[in-house]
mmCIF file of C-alpha atoms and ligand atoms in Angstrom:
data_model
loop_
_atom_site.group_PDB
_atom_site.id
_atom_site.type_symbol
_atom_site.label_atom_id
_atom_site.label_comp_id
_atom_site.label_asym_id
_atom_site.label_seq_id
_atom_site.Cartn_x
_atom_site.Cartn_y
_atom_site.Cartn_z
ATOM 1 C CA MET A 8 76.849 97.897 124.500
ATOM 2 C CA THR A 9 76.221 95.060 127.253
ATOM 3 C CA GLY A 10 73.087 95.197 129.489
ATOM 4 C CA ASP A 11 74.541 96.590 132.694
ATOM 5 C CA ILE A 12 76.216 99.418 131.522
ATOM 6 C CA ASP A 13 74.296 102.760 130.401
ATOM 7 C CA VAL A 14 77.040 104.171 129.469
ATOM 8 C CA LEU A 15 80.604 103.166 127.746
ATOM 9 C CA VAL A 16 83.334 105.144 128.518
ATOM 10 C CA SER A 17 85.899 104.762 126.103
ATOM 11 C CA GLU A 18 89.436 105.737 127.808
ATOM 12 C CA VAL A 19 92.142 107.136 124.609
ATOM 13 C CA GLY A 20 94.405 108.708 127.368
ATOM 14 C CA PRO A 21 97.413 105.838 126.523
ATOM 15 C CA ARG A 22 96.639 107.386 122.781
ATOM 16 C CA ASP A 23 95.271 110.953 123.075
ATOM 17 C CA GLY A 24 97.048 111.909 125.651
ATOM 18 C CA LEU A 25 100.652 110.416 125.400
ATOM 19 C CA GLN A 26 100.916 111.341 121.943
ATOM 20 C CA ASN A 27 101.209 114.915 123.227
ATOM 21 C CA THR A 28 103.115 114.228 126.189
ATOM 22 C CA LYS A 29 107.411 115.811 126.111
ATOM 23 C CA GLN A 30 108.294 113.040 128.020
ATOM 24 C CA PHE A 31 107.829 109.032 126.874
ATOM 25 C CA MET A 32 106.466 106.955 129.499
ATOM 26 C CA PRO A 33 108.016 103.972 130.285
ATOM 27 C CA THR A 34 106.248 100.850 128.539
ATOM 28 C CA GLU A 35 105.924 99.578 132.475
ATOM 29 C CA SER A 36 104.082 102.466 133.260
ATOM 30 C CA LYS A 37 101.548 102.079 130.197
ATOM 31 C CA ARG A 38 100.865 98.282 130.895
ATOM 32 C CA LYS A 39 100.262 99.228 134.731
ATOM 33 C CA TRP A 40 98.082 101.871 133.495
ATOM 34 C CA ILE A 41 95.942 100.045 130.990
ATOM 35 C CA SER A 42 95.788 96.969 133.420
ATOM 36 C CA ALA A 43 94.572 99.584 136.051
ATOM 37 C CA ALA A 44 92.012 101.084 134.170
ATOM 38 C CA ALA A 45 90.371 97.652 132.911
ATOM 39 C CA ALA A 46 90.376 96.737 136.823
ATOM 40 C CA ALA A 47 88.640 99.693 137.839
ATOM 41 C CA GLY A 48 86.432 98.844 134.870
ATOM 42 C CA LEU A 49 86.815 100.516 131.831
ATOM 43 C CA ARG A 50 85.939 97.941 129.268
ATOM 44 C CA GLU A 51 87.708 99.733 125.898
ATOM 45 C CA ILE A 52 90.935 101.490 125.887
ATOM 46 C CA GLU A 53 92.764 103.160 122.927
ATOM 47 C CA VAL A 54 96.181 101.750 123.817
ATOM 48 C CA CYS A 55 98.670 103.151 121.482
ATOM 49 C CA SER A 56 98.536 104.414 117.849
ATOM 50 C CA PHE A 57 100.614 103.422 114.827
ATOM 51 C CA VAL A 58 102.014 105.852 113.733
ATOM 52 C CA PRO A 59 105.587 106.827 112.103
ATOM 53 C CA LEU A 60 108.138 106.711 114.838
ATOM 54 C CA LYS A 61 109.640 109.773 114.163
ATOM 55 C CA LEU A 62 106.916 112.297 114.373
ATOM 56 C CA ILE A 63 105.443 110.514 117.694
ATOM 57 C CA PRO A 64 108.033 109.001 119.487
ATOM 58 C CA GLN A 65 106.320 108.353 122.423
ATOM 59 C CA MET A 66 104.170 105.499 120.766
ATOM 60 C CA ALA A 67 107.645 103.435 119.807
ATOM 61 C CA ASP A 68 106.320 100.432 121.907
ATOM 62 C CA ALA A 69 102.803 99.990 120.089
ATOM 63 C CA ALA A 70 102.637 96.477 119.526
ATOM 64 C CA GLU A 71 103.752 95.960 122.592
ATOM 65 C CA VAL A 72 101.285 97.847 124.741
ATOM 66 C CA VAL A 73 98.665 95.888 122.052
ATOM 67 C CA ALA A 74 100.569 92.981 122.891
ATOM 68 C CA HIS A 75 100.127 93.798 126.821
ATOM 69 C CA ALA A 76 96.094 94.596 126.559
ATOM 70 C CA ARG A 77 95.589 91.337 124.582
ATOM 71 C CA THR A 78 96.189 89.679 127.372
ATOM 72 C CA ILE A 79 93.317 91.177 129.788
ATOM 73 C CA PRO A 80 90.124 89.282 129.585
ATOM 74 C CA GLY A 81 87.185 91.292 128.277
ATOM 75 C CA LEU A 82 89.288 94.040 127.407
ATOM 76 C CA CYS A 83 87.924 95.892 123.845
ATOM 77 C CA VAL A 84 91.836 96.833 122.758
ATOM 78 C CA ALA A 85 91.685 100.062 120.267
ATOM 79 C CA ALA A 86 93.640 101.945 118.658
ATOM 80 C CA LEU A 87 94.244 104.834 116.367
ATOM 81 C CA ALA A 88 95.937 104.279 112.762
ATOM 82 C CA PRO A 89 96.128 108.013 110.232
ATOM 83 C CA ASN A 90 97.396 105.673 107.186
ATOM 84 C CA PHE A 91 97.434 102.573 105.749
ATOM 85 C CA LYS A 92 100.892 101.711 106.973
ATOM 86 C CA GLY A 93 99.592 102.183 110.720
ATOM 87 C CA ALA A 94 96.697 100.108 109.845
ATOM 88 C CA GLN A 95 98.388 97.593 108.905
ATOM 89 C CA ARG A 96 100.913 97.235 112.284
ATOM 90 C CA ALA A 97 97.569 97.729 114.320
ATOM 91 C CA MET A 98 96.173 95.279 112.413
ATOM 92 C CA GLU A 99 99.213 92.520 112.163
ATOM 93 C CA ALA A 100 99.198 93.812 116.434
ATOM 94 C CA GLY A 101 95.749 92.160 116.998
ATOM 95 C CA VAL A 102 92.999 95.243 117.488
ATOM 96 C CA TYR A 103 89.922 94.358 118.470
ATOM 97 C CA LYS A 104 89.117 98.001 117.101
ATOM 98 C CA LEU A 105 90.874 100.281 115.111
ATOM 99 C CA THR A 106 89.773 104.103 114.492
ATOM 100 C CA LEU A 107 90.679 105.729 111.649
ATOM 101 C CA THR A 108 91.836 109.593 111.755
ATOM 102 C CA ILE A 109 89.630 111.402 109.669
ATOM 103 C CA SER A 110 89.849 115.419 108.865
ATOM 104 C CA VAL A 111 86.523 116.937 108.159
ATOM 105 C CA SER A 112 88.077 120.729 107.835
ATOM 106 C CA LYS A 113 90.416 120.324 104.813
ATOM 107 C CA SER A 114 93.676 122.182 106.130
ATOM 108 C CA HIS A 115 93.910 120.057 109.449
ATOM 109 C CA SER A 116 93.471 116.769 107.106
ATOM 110 C CA LEU A 117 96.574 117.912 105.243
ATOM 111 C CA ALA A 118 99.008 118.871 108.249
ATOM 112 C CA ASN A 119 97.473 115.620 110.052
ATOM 113 C CA VAL A 120 97.879 112.926 107.739
ATOM 114 C CA ARG A 121 99.115 114.804 104.534
ATOM 115 C CA MET A 122 95.772 113.730 102.440
ATOM 116 C CA THR A 123 92.868 115.598 101.761
ATOM 117 C CA PRO A 124 89.733 114.437 103.401
ATOM 118 C CA ASP A 125 88.566 112.820 100.007
ATOM 119 C CA GLU A 126 91.827 110.785 100.221
ATOM 120 C CA ALA A 127 92.008 109.897 103.428
ATOM 121 C CA ILE A 128 88.240 108.516 102.756
ATOM 122 C CA ALA A 129 89.728 106.541 99.994
ATOM 123 C CA GLY A 130 92.511 105.275 102.549
ATOM 124 C CA ALA A 131 89.514 104.014 104.563
ATOM 125 C CA LYS A 132 88.286 102.109 101.721
ATOM 126 C CA LYS A 133 91.407 100.165 101.266
ATOM 127 C CA ILE A 134 91.475 99.248 104.788
ATOM 128 C CA CYS A 135 88.208 97.875 105.103
ATOM 129 C CA GLU A 136 89.032 95.946 102.096
ATOM 130 C CA PHE A 137 92.489 95.101 103.671
ATOM 131 C CA ARG A 138 90.471 94.159 106.641
ATOM 132 C CA ASP A 139 87.748 91.753 105.041
ATOM 133 C CA ARG A 140 90.701 89.397 103.445
ATOM 134 C CA LEU A 141 91.802 88.649 106.898
ATOM 135 C CA PRO A 142 90.864 85.338 108.941
ATOM 136 C CA PRO A 143 87.340 86.284 110.594
ATOM 137 C CA ALA A 144 88.901 86.149 113.828
ATOM 138 C CA ARG A 145 91.618 88.916 113.005
ATOM 139 C CA ARG A 146 89.289 91.477 111.612
ATOM 140 C CA PRO A 147 88.809 94.504 113.813
ATOM 141 C CA LYS A 148 86.225 96.380 114.394
ATOM 142 C CA ILE A 149 86.688 99.513 111.933
ATOM 143 C CA GLU A 150 85.731 103.558 113.248
ATOM 144 C CA SER A 151 85.845 106.502 111.210
ATOM 145 C CA GLY A 152 86.846 109.012 113.795
ATOM 146 C CA LEU A 153 85.733 111.908 112.015
ATOM 147 C CA SER A 154 88.512 114.543 113.603
ATOM 148 C CA THR A 155 87.803 118.957 113.305
ATOM 149 C CA VAL A 156 83.985 118.153 113.119
ATOM 150 C CA PHE A 157 83.192 121.333 114.925
ATOM 151 C CA GLY A 158 85.668 123.547 114.264
ATOM 152 C CA CYS A 159 88.833 123.856 112.944
ATOM 153 C CA THR A 160 91.551 125.644 114.744
ATOM 154 C CA ILE A 161 93.333 126.672 111.170
ATOM 155 C CA GLU A 162 90.110 126.857 109.060
ATOM 156 C CA GLY A 163 87.635 128.574 112.478
ATOM 157 C CA ALA A 164 83.857 126.687 111.344
ATOM 158 C CA VAL A 165 83.269 123.972 109.792
ATOM 159 C CA SER A 166 80.321 123.247 107.447
ATOM 160 C CA GLU A 167 77.529 120.787 109.295
ATOM 161 C CA ASP A 168 77.024 119.746 105.530
ATOM 162 C CA GLU A 169 80.240 118.508 105.274
ATOM 163 C CA VAL A 170 80.344 116.448 108.332
ATOM 164 C CA VAL A 171 77.409 114.319 107.033
ATOM 165 C CA ARG A 172 78.714 113.839 103.565
ATOM 166 C CA MET A 173 81.686 112.502 105.291
ATOM 167 C CA ALA A 174 79.847 110.311 107.631
ATOM 168 C CA ILE A 175 78.250 108.704 104.561
ATOM 169 C CA ALA A 176 81.491 108.640 102.968
ATOM 170 C CA SER A 177 82.709 106.588 105.534
ATOM 171 C CA VAL A 178 80.154 104.351 105.791
ATOM 172 C CA GLU A 179 79.724 104.040 102.327
ATOM 173 C CA ALA A 180 83.820 102.943 102.336
ATOM 174 C CA GLY A 181 83.324 100.189 104.983
ATOM 175 C CA CYS A 182 83.689 101.586 108.621
ATOM 176 C CA ASP A 183 81.238 99.840 111.203
ATOM 177 C CA GLU A 184 81.199 103.389 112.981
ATOM 178 C CA VAL A 185 81.285 107.077 112.837
ATOM 179 C CA GLY A 186 82.365 109.341 115.682
ATOM 180 C CA LEU A 187 82.577 112.286 115.496
ATOM 181 C CA ALA A 188 85.269 114.597 117.841
ATOM 182 C CA ASP A 189 85.879 117.478 118.799
ATOM 183 C CA THR A 190 89.150 117.505 118.330
ATOM 184 C CA THR A 191 90.055 121.279 118.970
ATOM 185 C CA GLY A 192 87.386 122.314 121.857
ATOM 186 C CA TYR A 193 84.904 124.342 119.949
ATOM 187 C CA ALA A 194 82.447 122.761 120.671
ATOM 188 C CA ASN A 195 79.273 124.114 122.182
ATOM 189 C CA PRO A 196 76.289 122.198 123.684
ATOM 190 C CA GLU A 197 73.133 123.488 121.025
ATOM 191 C CA GLN A 198 75.884 122.432 117.975
ATOM 192 C CA VAL A 199 76.342 119.208 119.275
ATOM 193 C CA ARG A 200 72.593 118.263 119.583
ATOM 194 C CA ARG A 201 72.224 119.646 116.059
ATOM 195 C CA VAL A 202 75.142 117.865 114.537
ATOM 196 C CA PHE A 203 74.565 114.207 115.928
ATOM 197 C CA ARG A 204 71.161 114.425 114.858
ATOM 198 C CA LYS A 205 71.910 115.654 111.477
ATOM 199 C CA ALA A 206 73.961 112.856 111.737
ATOM 200 C CA ARG A 207 71.861 110.136 112.845
ATOM 201 C CA ALA A 208 69.425 110.976 110.525
ATOM 202 C CA ALA A 209 72.025 110.310 107.649
ATOM 203 C CA ILE A 210 73.606 107.004 108.696
ATOM 204 C CA GLY A 211 71.496 105.634 111.506
ATOM 205 C CA ASP A 212 72.918 103.583 113.813
ATOM 206 C CA LYS A 213 76.531 103.458 112.474
ATOM 207 C CA LEU A 214 76.789 106.917 114.529
ATOM 208 C CA ALA A 215 78.603 106.041 117.726
ATOM 209 C CA GLY A 216 80.413 107.963 119.855
ATOM 210 C CA ALA A 217 81.165 111.741 120.927
ATOM 211 C CA HIS A 218 84.900 112.673 120.945
ATOM 212 C CA PHE A 219 85.240 116.200 123.199
ATOM 213 C CA HIS A 220 88.244 118.206 124.171
ATOM 214 C CA ASN A 221 87.906 120.525 127.144
ATOM 215 C CA THR A 222 89.989 122.949 126.102
ATOM 216 C CA ARG A 223 87.443 125.701 126.782
ATOM 217 C CA GLY A 224 85.780 124.125 129.784
ATOM 218 C CA LEU A 225 82.676 122.811 127.796
ATOM 219 C CA GLY A 226 83.922 119.122 127.635
ATOM 220 C CA LEU A 227 80.769 117.905 130.259
ATOM 221 C CA ALA A 228 78.861 120.228 129.393
ATOM 222 C CA ASN A 229 78.736 118.874 125.778
ATOM 223 C CA VAL A 230 78.591 115.251 126.723
ATOM 224 C CA VAL A 231 74.960 116.118 128.661
ATOM 225 C CA ALA A 232 73.562 117.848 125.158
ATOM 226 C CA ALA A 233 74.942 114.500 123.343
ATOM 227 C CA LEU A 234 73.312 112.194 125.881
ATOM 228 C CA GLU A 235 70.368 114.524 125.335
ATOM 229 C CA VAL A 236 70.121 113.457 121.569
ATOM 230 C CA GLY A 237 71.142 109.653 122.351
ATOM 231 C CA VAL A 238 74.710 109.196 122.304
ATOM 232 C CA THR A 239 75.934 106.557 124.954
ATOM 233 C CA THR A 240 79.754 105.958 124.332
ATOM 234 C CA PHE A 241 81.837 108.685 125.497
ATOM 235 C CA ASP A 242 85.743 109.108 124.196
ATOM 236 C CA SER A 243 87.928 110.579 127.695
ATOM 237 C CA SER A 244 91.548 110.463 129.271
ATOM 238 C CA LEU A 245 92.590 109.790 132.841
ATOM 239 C CA GLY A 246 93.864 113.194 134.223
ATOM 240 C CA GLY A 247 92.494 115.286 130.919
ATOM 241 C CA LEU A 248 95.794 114.313 129.009
ATOM 242 C CA GLY A 249 95.696 114.781 125.834
ATOM 243 C CA GLY A 250 95.806 117.225 122.338
ATOM 244 C CA CYS A 251 96.152 116.906 118.954
ATOM 245 C CA PRO A 252 100.231 117.812 118.226
ATOM 246 C CA PHE A 253 99.201 119.039 114.696
ATOM 247 C CA ALA A 254 96.141 121.371 115.674
ATOM 248 C CA PRO A 255 97.822 124.834 117.442
ATOM 249 C CA GLY A 256 95.999 125.445 120.836
ATOM 250 C CA ALA A 257 94.681 122.513 121.412
ATOM 251 C CA SER A 258 94.340 120.521 124.556
ATOM 252 C CA GLY A 259 93.109 118.110 126.760
ATOM 253 C CA ASN A 260 90.207 115.197 126.519
ATOM 254 C CA ILE A 261 87.271 115.829 129.274
ATOM 255 C CA VAL A 262 88.927 114.093 132.214
ATOM 256 C CA THR A 263 88.019 110.409 132.504
ATOM 257 C CA GLU A 264 87.669 110.614 136.476
ATOM 258 C CA ASP A 265 84.550 113.610 136.359
ATOM 259 C CA LEU A 266 83.198 112.384 133.449
ATOM 260 C CA VAL A 267 82.497 109.094 135.611
ATOM 261 C CA PHE A 268 82.194 110.944 138.706
ATOM 262 C CA MET A 269 79.157 113.168 136.524
ATOM 263 C CA LEU A 270 77.325 110.063 134.470
ATOM 264 C CA GLU A 271 76.962 107.586 137.650
ATOM 265 C CA SER A 272 75.668 111.077 139.755
ATOM 266 C CA MET A 273 73.105 111.157 136.605
ATOM 267 C CA GLY A 274 72.252 107.578 137.201
ATOM 268 C CA LEU A 275 73.961 106.500 134.592
ATOM 269 C CA ARG A 276 76.023 103.514 134.931
ATOM 270 C CA THR A 277 79.784 103.171 133.712
ATOM 271 C CA GLY A 278 80.445 99.854 134.876
ATOM 272 C CA VAL A 279 83.409 101.772 136.433
ATOM 273 C CA ASP A 280 84.431 102.361 139.777
ATOM 274 C CA LEU A 281 85.193 105.764 141.346
ATOM 275 C CA GLY A 282 88.021 104.697 143.985
ATOM 276 C CA LYS A 283 90.015 101.890 141.435
ATOM 277 C CA LEU A 284 89.770 105.204 139.206
ATOM 278 C CA LEU A 285 90.976 107.946 141.251
ATOM 279 C CA GLU A 286 94.181 106.145 141.978
ATOM 280 C CA ILE A 287 95.429 105.355 138.608
ATOM 281 C CA ARG A 288 96.514 108.917 138.891
ATOM 282 C CA ARG A 289 99.548 107.718 140.960
ATOM 283 C CA ILE A 290 100.980 105.859 137.963
ATOM 284 C CA LEU A 291 100.724 108.649 135.751
ATOM 285 C CA GLU A 292 102.569 110.649 138.153
ATOM 286 C CA GLU A 293 105.352 107.929 138.373
ATOM 287 C CA GLY A 294 105.456 107.408 134.327
ATOM 288 C CA ILE A 295 105.369 111.138 133.137
ATOM 289 C CA PRO A 296 106.255 113.273 136.284
ATOM 290 C CA GLY A 297 105.540 116.888 136.212
ATOM 291 C CA GLU A 298 102.939 116.619 133.500
ATOM 292 C CA PRO A 299 100.145 118.766 134.296
ATOM 293 C CA LEU A 300 96.927 116.251 134.780
ATOM 294 C CA TYR A 301 93.471 117.806 135.203
ATOM 295 C CA GLY A 302 90.123 117.099 137.197
ATOM 296 C CA TYR A 303 87.995 118.649 139.721
ATOM 297 C CA VAL A 304 86.700 115.266 141.430
ATOM 298 C CA PRO A 305 90.389 113.979 142.023
ATOM 299 C CA LEU A 306 90.929 117.375 143.930
ATOM 300 C CA ALA A 307 87.594 117.594 145.587
ATOM 301 C CA GLY A 308 86.975 113.972 146.248
ATOM 302 C CA VAL A 309 83.802 112.755 145.324
ATOM 303 C CA THR A 310 80.843 114.306 147.317
ATOM 304 C CA LYS A 311 79.454 113.329 150.629
ATOM 305 C CA GLY A 312 77.466 110.103 150.786
ATOM 306 C CA PHE A 313 78.315 109.666 146.764
ATOM 307 C CA VAL A 314 76.190 106.520 145.405
ATOM 308 C CA PRO A 315 77.297 104.966 142.100
ATOM 309 C CA ALA A 316 74.399 104.157 139.912
ATOM 310 C CA ALA A 317 74.342 100.743 140.237
ATOM 311 C CA GLY A 318 73.779 101.180 143.839
ATOM 312 C CA LYS A 319 70.392 103.147 143.270
ATOM 313 C CA ALA A 320 67.467 101.371 143.222
HETATM 314 N N1 COA B 4 103.948 103.939 110.780
HETATM 315 C C1 COA B 4 104.999 103.922 110.561
HETATM 316 N N2 COA B 4 105.937 104.198 109.719
HETATM 317 C C2 COA B 4 105.187 104.723 108.713
HETATM 318 C C3 COA B 4 103.343 104.904 108.811
HETATM 319 C C4 COA B 4 103.225 104.693 109.660
HETATM 320 N N3 COA B 4 101.864 104.626 110.072
HETATM 321 N N4 COA B 4 103.199 106.044 107.874
HETATM 322 C C5 COA B 4 104.225 106.284 107.011
HETATM 323 N N5 COA B 4 105.366 105.310 107.701
HETATM 324 C C6 COA B 4 106.905 105.750 107.109
HETATM 325 C C7 COA B 4 106.808 104.858 105.489
HETATM 326 O O1 COA B 4 107.059 103.703 105.526
HETATM 327 C C8 COA B 4 108.385 106.067 105.194
HETATM 328 O O2 COA B 4 109.510 105.622 105.683
HETATM 329 P P1 COA B 4 110.597 105.677 105.153
HETATM 330 O O3 COA B 4 110.885 106.824 105.130
HETATM 331 O O4 COA B 4 111.629 104.583 106.086
HETATM 332 O O5 COA B 4 110.287 104.818 103.571
HETATM 333 C C9 COA B 4 107.779 107.571 105.927
HETATM 334 O O6 COA B 4 107.244 106.701 106.898
HETATM 335 C C10 COA B 4 107.214 108.320 105.044
HETATM 336 O O7 COA B 4 105.780 107.640 104.786
HETATM 337 P P2 COA B 4 104.735 108.454 104.210
HETATM 338 O O8 COA B 4 103.633 107.722 103.492
HETATM 339 O O9 COA B 4 104.991 109.522 103.001
HETATM 340 O O10 COA B 4 104.563 109.431 105.201
HETATM 341 P P3 COA B 4 104.121 110.967 105.530
HETATM 342 O O11 COA B 4 105.579 111.600 106.154
HETATM 343 O O12 COA B 4 103.570 111.742 104.503
HETATM 344 O O13 COA B 4 102.775 111.045 106.938
HETATM 345 C C11 COA B 4 101.846 110.432 108.195
HETATM 346 C C12 COA B 4 101.925 110.231 106.642
HETATM 347 C C13 COA B 4 99.686 110.502 108.113
HETATM 348 C C14 COA B 4 102.546 108.965 108.142
HETATM 349 C C15 COA B 4 101.874 111.312 109.240
HETATM 350 O O14 COA B 4 101.554 112.966 108.891
HETATM 351 C C16 COA B 4 101.240 110.520 110.508
HETATM 352 O O15 COA B 4 101.104 109.721 111.425
HETATM 353 N N6 COA B 4 100.749 111.555 110.727
HETATM 354 C C17 COA B 4 99.489 111.203 111.947
HETATM 355 C C18 COA B 4 99.261 112.199 112.797
HETATM 356 C C19 COA B 4 98.664 112.109 114.710
HETATM 357 O O16 COA B 4 98.806 110.615 114.649
HETATM 358 N N7 COA B 4 97.555 112.860 114.552
HETATM 359 C C20 COA B 4 97.318 112.668 116.055
HETATM 360 C C21 COA B 4 95.505 111.787 115.778
HETATM 361 S S1 COA B 4 94.323 113.318 115.564
HETATM 362 ZN ZN1 ZN B 5 91.416 114.373 120.596
#
């Protein structure tokens, strides 16, 4: 992270959000959204996933969306892939960061990617080896995005020892970093502190960001808990769009607008201009009309006299 921000907000709406919407957002709207998000100061955007068209038709234009995002100076263009073929397509498209979705829960893993967690780790190793054979300028950073870390809609509780084992296995497979995702909105703040501490004890600074869903309203509480144990990268989605189509009942991500408001109010610099961010909802309302959008700050507005963190002496 560069020295002018304290927390990196990674926008995942164009991937996590759109993978779950009924309508296809036109490519032009996706382009506008990504450009506007970058102009508002978001420095990392997960712009799409590389998945079979039949399974998630919303991602049909993935390569085109990456090509557009790559024209935006300074933007870390990220994408998600579930398997080797997806990773290969993402690297061909030229992503700078590739997140591999790897479930800790066996049932979710089988439902989501038709592989056991150990098979997914073996797949990650193959993907990292493929990456390492590319010319240096074309090698993306690879993150193991561990999902269902805090609970699974199919299995219920997920073993923390298993989370730690999978984090270590991800690093051994060659992943540059490991993120922990509450795919299902099961996490609570105490659990977040405990699991991030355990994972950090096991893999040190390879432990990267947190990905929370707000399914039970605890998303921002979980962010504060993660901040307390040193996490400084958070995924979120504009308007709180999102949810895994293969985790029944899982709903949207934490809302980028609310997250930025909270962090900036706490004196933590995100580099994001909240006013510009709030304007982007219009692009979503046009691109996927009628799709429910969430968030409190967009409804209530910012507080009177709100001063972003950078403006505080
Ligand atoms: N992109 C495009 N096409 C792909 C692909 C990818 N990432 N992965 C597989 N395919 C194609 C194969 O080439 C094959 O095509 P063919 O029938 O023309 O030969 C077909 O899809 C089936 O391939 P197979 O390897 O058998 O895949 P599968 O049907 O077992 O599906 C996954 C496995 C991982 C691709 C699928 O379960 C998936 O995409 N899951 C992702 C779910 C997701 O994104 N969840 C949200 C994130 S939490
Ligand atoms: Zn998610």
